[in-house]
Amino acid sequence: MSGVMIFVCIAAYVILAPFLGGLLAGIDRKITARMQGRQGPPVLQPFYDVGKLLKKQTSATNNVQMLFALSFLIFIIFTGALFFGGFDLLLIFFVLTTACMFLVLAATSASSPYSNMGAQRELVQMLAYEPMVLITAVGFYIATGSFKVSDIVCAEIPAIIILPGVFIGFCYILTIKLRKSPFDISTSHHAHQEVVKGITTELSGKILACIEIAHWYENIFLIGIVGLFFVFAEWWGILLAIAAIAITYFIEILIDNTNARVKWDKMFKLTWLVTMIAGALNILIIQYVL
Amino acid sequence: MELVIFLILFPFLAAALLAVVKNNNFRKAVTYVSSIAIIAVAVIFSVQWFMKGETLTLFENVTAINNIMLVVEVLLMCLIVALSFKYKKYFVALLSVAQTLLIAWLELFGHHASVPQTHIFVDQLSIIMVLIIAVVGTLICVYAAGYMTDYHHHHKEVKDRRCFFFALLFVFLGAMFGLVMSSNLIWMYFFWEITSLVSFLLIGYTKTEEAINNSFRALWMNLLGGLGFAIGIVYATLELEISTIQELVACTNPIVLLPIILLAFAGLTKSAQMPFSKWLLGAMVAPTPTSALLHSATMVKAGVYLLLRLGPAMAGNFAGLMVGLIGGFTFFVASIFAITHTDAKKVLAYSTISNLGLITACAGIGVSETIWAGIMLVIFHAISKSLLFQTVGAVENATGSRDIENMHGLIRTYPMLTAALVIGIAGMFLAPFGMLISKWAALKAFVDAGNIILILLVCFGSATTLVYWTKWLGKILAFSGKMKVCKNVTSADQWTSLGVHAVLMIAVCALFPVLSKYALLPLLTTMFGAGATEVLTGSSVVLVIVMMFAVFIVPLLCYAFSKNAKIKHDLPYMAGINVGDTRTFVDSFGGSKKLYLANWYMTDLFGEEKWWKPSVMLSVAIILVCIVITIGGVI
């Protein structure tokens, strides 16, 4: 990709992703509500919410929570920017890890019981999904011969054909990353939290607004990865990707509303099991076939 | 050439002097002067070498030196036998006698048909190791100067044998220089045995029962490796007439696999890979400079140095399979155990073993890319780990505890030490710092080499690694309102060392492309021919540099921004039972109770009780199977 293209893509992501992400969150809430037999909030509700958060007085237990929350936001934006700019997928995932670390630090720095519990649970979540995330990157490399996103999108066939297991594994951990039941153990968007609000308990006002916006950026990045399995050299690959994203996201919402939260050790064991069976087996097979 | 002799011999002289100096200030002076001298000579040597740009081979007629070495080896054997009998660990004596007699027999009666060989060989890898030993190693000695004063102040029950301690530190350095610049196998073995013995003496410094047991464990594990080393040398000399490591690696005769796998086995024991990890964990009972020296700059690097040298010869055969599997498995298993411990030194020990596992796996695959990643890992790990151990030692001296759970609020009570810890920890696992870059390169290289099991082990191991580091970071960066800065009790010597380490770490991270192009690429071209390439090039490098700035600047900018945001400070949420400060709450009787926030250690999921024995059994099985198959193939 030429420098100008890269710049345009990155700029598009940085500017548009929060709007798309917020819209996605709003649609999510609407569909969830309808599944639960409710009217549901307006689709633009997330924007109203963040707007209100920004106007509220920010209360925190110390000076550094804002610092960590902002760092989290900036590194998530960086991750997404790298992705849509077409750079090395493995590095992108490592940057994502750095970003998530800042979120954990924002929670632990508060020295608060619920926040700390949430942070520990978030660490277990990271422990659960990180192997699959790295295996996804490795899978793309084996399938297309490159780690670079700009090369992967120009592949001859959609990666999903070679990486069905990896795709299933990735969608499995997507439930964790999107903070949906049954794996929303560290914090949840619904009212049924266990440890008050878990990792975001002590975050309020502008700080919480940062986290919300960061999650919008992150969600756009994550569905971008889902789309990456379907995009390829032909022009209609993008349409295929959008359809796949829509279906996948809908299924995630469905799973969210039909499953109760599981305990952390069950989440961890199940996730590693699925990682081994779906992800590892897939790359083992293609390594020896390709 | 004189510089080579200086580097190897001068530390021994310094050791001799330190063994007799009783006055603490004079001792410090000698330590400082010797350290500066060693660093200066090492740097001059490196610069000179780079300007000339050729590998150095020296010493063709060395009978006198060989004889001296033989005498010293026998003396060391007698020392070990005497101590083994004193503490009733007879089998250790057996191991020592077996290998020393084997080598002595070879030297005296084995034929040295094609004798003129190079004994000293210096290439880029040797220079990198020399610099690491010189800079990191001597800084640890400087650190020890201040630390040991405090240590004996706090631990009056330990007999003050500081002369002995400091002498041993410098003997260690001398032996390491000798090891990385030796080409002749028997010379390498000689220096190797010295490091085994010195680590034994250093671990047992406090002479408590635990220390003695741990030191003997270290000794027998390393001697077992040494025995393998000795058998390998004898076989290579007699069957293949090989006497230098360069010849060993270059040999194409299939029976060379036996000495190679035996030397690789020695490398595994010295690098504390499974199942030999227990000795490194046991080394924690020693004062911090020992742990720092052993675990980061010298001893364990000796093992991986040998493995990296053997790397090209292990590609695609059973030696490589053994080393690769053990390395990858150790990387994963050690990081699991690191999650379950609260003792900071134990976490660091497991982390060392884990990272050595990654380097070992890189050596086992033995292709250009993995060797690149392995050497980068060695450099970054040496600096970060040394920094971390020293900082933890300083924290222990200051607060009286090295338990991570007691480090809550360290950012407030000891901000400078926390800064050092943060730099060290970040350097160990965060993008874009060195270890992450190396891990990235290693993963790429493993995928290219097609070893799926190793890839899976690295993926899972990366996940477990980030958990224990982030947990620790979270603990030290948390604080409660009332905590105040405590008085600094860390001595200037320690700060010198810590400061230089921190700066070095950042500098090496920022300069890694330069390092890669001018030091590693030529080395890899020599080892592998024209096909050698750097693993990370072009845009990736640019990205990493950008990220480095980002990781420093972003938090600073955010901090500046957050200072202006009007934030109302409040108590943490405790469901309405706050007392008024952040550390207590109202209990069910109406009184106030102290709040403790602990990290998760998940011992029932990841604990040693569950996984240690199976890991040992699996690793023993892998080693035995590979060695037996090799022996079968060779006979």
XYZ file of C-alpha atoms in Angstrom, chain A residues 51-205:
155
model
C -21.791 12.726 26.257
C -23.250 12.697 29.723
C -20.174 11.000 31.168
C -17.995 13.715 29.708
C -20.088 16.362 31.376
C -20.084 14.675 34.770
C -17.616 15.436 37.469
C -14.851 12.892 37.412
C -14.184 11.252 40.707
C -11.216 8.986 41.228
C -9.235 7.548 44.088
C -5.916 8.840 42.821
C -4.190 10.887 40.126
C -3.020 8.120 37.916
C -6.284 6.471 36.915
C -6.866 9.087 34.251
C -3.332 8.606 33.007
C -3.798 4.882 32.602
C -7.242 5.193 31.053
C -5.959 7.686 28.492
C -2.956 5.503 27.737
C -5.343 2.593 27.226
C -7.367 4.684 24.786
C -4.344 5.884 22.842
C -2.808 2.449 22.532
C -6.109 0.944 21.380
C -6.303 3.634 18.721
C -2.710 2.820 17.831
C -3.575 -0.874 17.530
C -6.510 -0.222 15.239
C -4.524 2.306 13.243
C -1.760 -0.227 12.675
C -4.342 -2.775 11.602
C -6.165 -0.595 9.113
C -2.821 0.757 7.944
C -1.917 -2.763 6.902
C 1.007 -3.500 9.190
C 2.355 -6.644 10.853
C -0.456 -8.564 12.528
C 1.682 -10.127 15.229
C 3.005 -6.758 16.308
C -0.546 -5.422 16.284
C -1.630 -8.101 18.715
C 1.327 -7.394 20.968
C 0.407 -3.709 21.015
C -3.130 -4.721 21.942
C -1.689 -6.582 24.924
C 0.131 -3.435 26.008
C -3.101 -1.466 25.725
C -5.070 -3.980 27.796
C -2.315 -3.898 30.379
C -2.994 -0.198 30.874
C -6.646 -0.964 31.549
C -5.656 -3.474 34.210
C -3.286 -0.916 35.737
C -6.061 1.676 35.791
C -8.098 -0.720 37.885
C -5.370 -1.924 40.247
C -4.058 1.558 40.928
C -7.312 2.388 42.673
C -6.578 0.113 45.625
C -10.225 -0.771 45.764
C -11.562 -4.250 46.536
C -14.024 -4.549 43.658
C -11.689 -2.899 41.209
C -8.896 -5.243 42.218
C -11.114 -8.287 41.807
C -12.117 -7.048 38.394
C -8.492 -6.524 37.452
C -7.525 -10.045 38.501
C -10.444 -11.427 36.506
C -9.397 -9.337 33.545
C -5.954 -10.902 33.788
C -7.504 -14.353 33.724
C -9.460 -13.308 30.647
C -6.258 -12.188 28.988
C -4.644 -15.468 29.971
C -7.539 -17.307 28.370
C -7.677 -15.502 25.049
C -4.079 -14.542 24.358
C -2.969 -17.945 22.994
C -5.821 -17.976 20.488
C -5.052 -14.428 19.418
C -1.443 -15.317 18.691
C -2.484 -18.547 16.969
C -4.772 -16.467 14.747
C -1.822 -14.380 13.630
C 0.251 -17.502 13.054
C -2.637 -19.035 11.112
C -2.815 -16.070 8.769
C 0.914 -16.305 8.226
C 0.795 -19.976 7.332
C -2.226 -19.484 5.093
C -1.102 -16.398 3.207
C 2.661 -16.336 3.705
C 2.722 -12.946 5.355
C 1.984 -11.343 8.681
C 1.211 -8.022 7.048
C -2.454 -7.133 6.876
C -1.881 -5.378 3.556
C -0.707 -8.685 2.070
C -3.415 -10.781 3.702
C -6.203 -8.732 2.161
C -4.754 -9.412 -1.292
C -4.662 -13.178 -0.905
C -6.037 -15.339 -3.690
C -8.683 -17.048 -1.613
C -10.457 -15.947 1.538
C -8.497 -17.078 4.557
C -11.596 -18.677 6.047
C -11.319 -21.551 3.596
C -7.937 -22.519 4.999
C -8.554 -21.415 8.559
C -12.064 -22.518 9.558
C -10.878 -23.849 12.921
C -8.925 -20.710 13.665
C -12.020 -18.680 12.770
C -14.161 -20.652 15.199
C -11.518 -20.303 17.881
C -11.283 -16.576 17.262
C -15.039 -16.146 17.478
C -14.962 -18.074 20.729
C -12.556 -15.628 22.279
C -14.418 -12.764 20.627
C -17.096 -13.443 23.225
C -14.491 -12.687 25.870
C -13.108 -9.612 24.140
C -16.558 -8.165 23.509
C -17.390 -8.733 27.168
C -20.433 -10.849 26.516
C -21.955 -13.674 28.521
C -20.915 -16.317 29.333
C -17.452 -14.767 29.546
C -18.090 -11.283 30.853
C -16.435 -11.988 34.163
C -14.412 -8.852 34.632
C -16.992 -6.286 33.647
C -20.234 -6.354 31.784
C -22.454 -3.950 29.933
C -25.508 -5.422 31.543
C -26.811 -4.864 35.008
C -26.012 -8.366 36.165
C -22.502 -7.781 37.442
C -21.023 -9.750 40.303
C -18.387 -7.505 41.725
C -20.204 -4.204 41.397
C -18.749 -3.106 38.067
C -15.546 -5.109 38.242
C -12.655 -3.514 36.493
C -14.466 -0.228 35.876
C -15.845 0.165 39.406
C -13.642 3.104 40.348
C -13.688 4.724 36.936
C -16.221 7.476 36.456
C -16.937 10.620 34.518
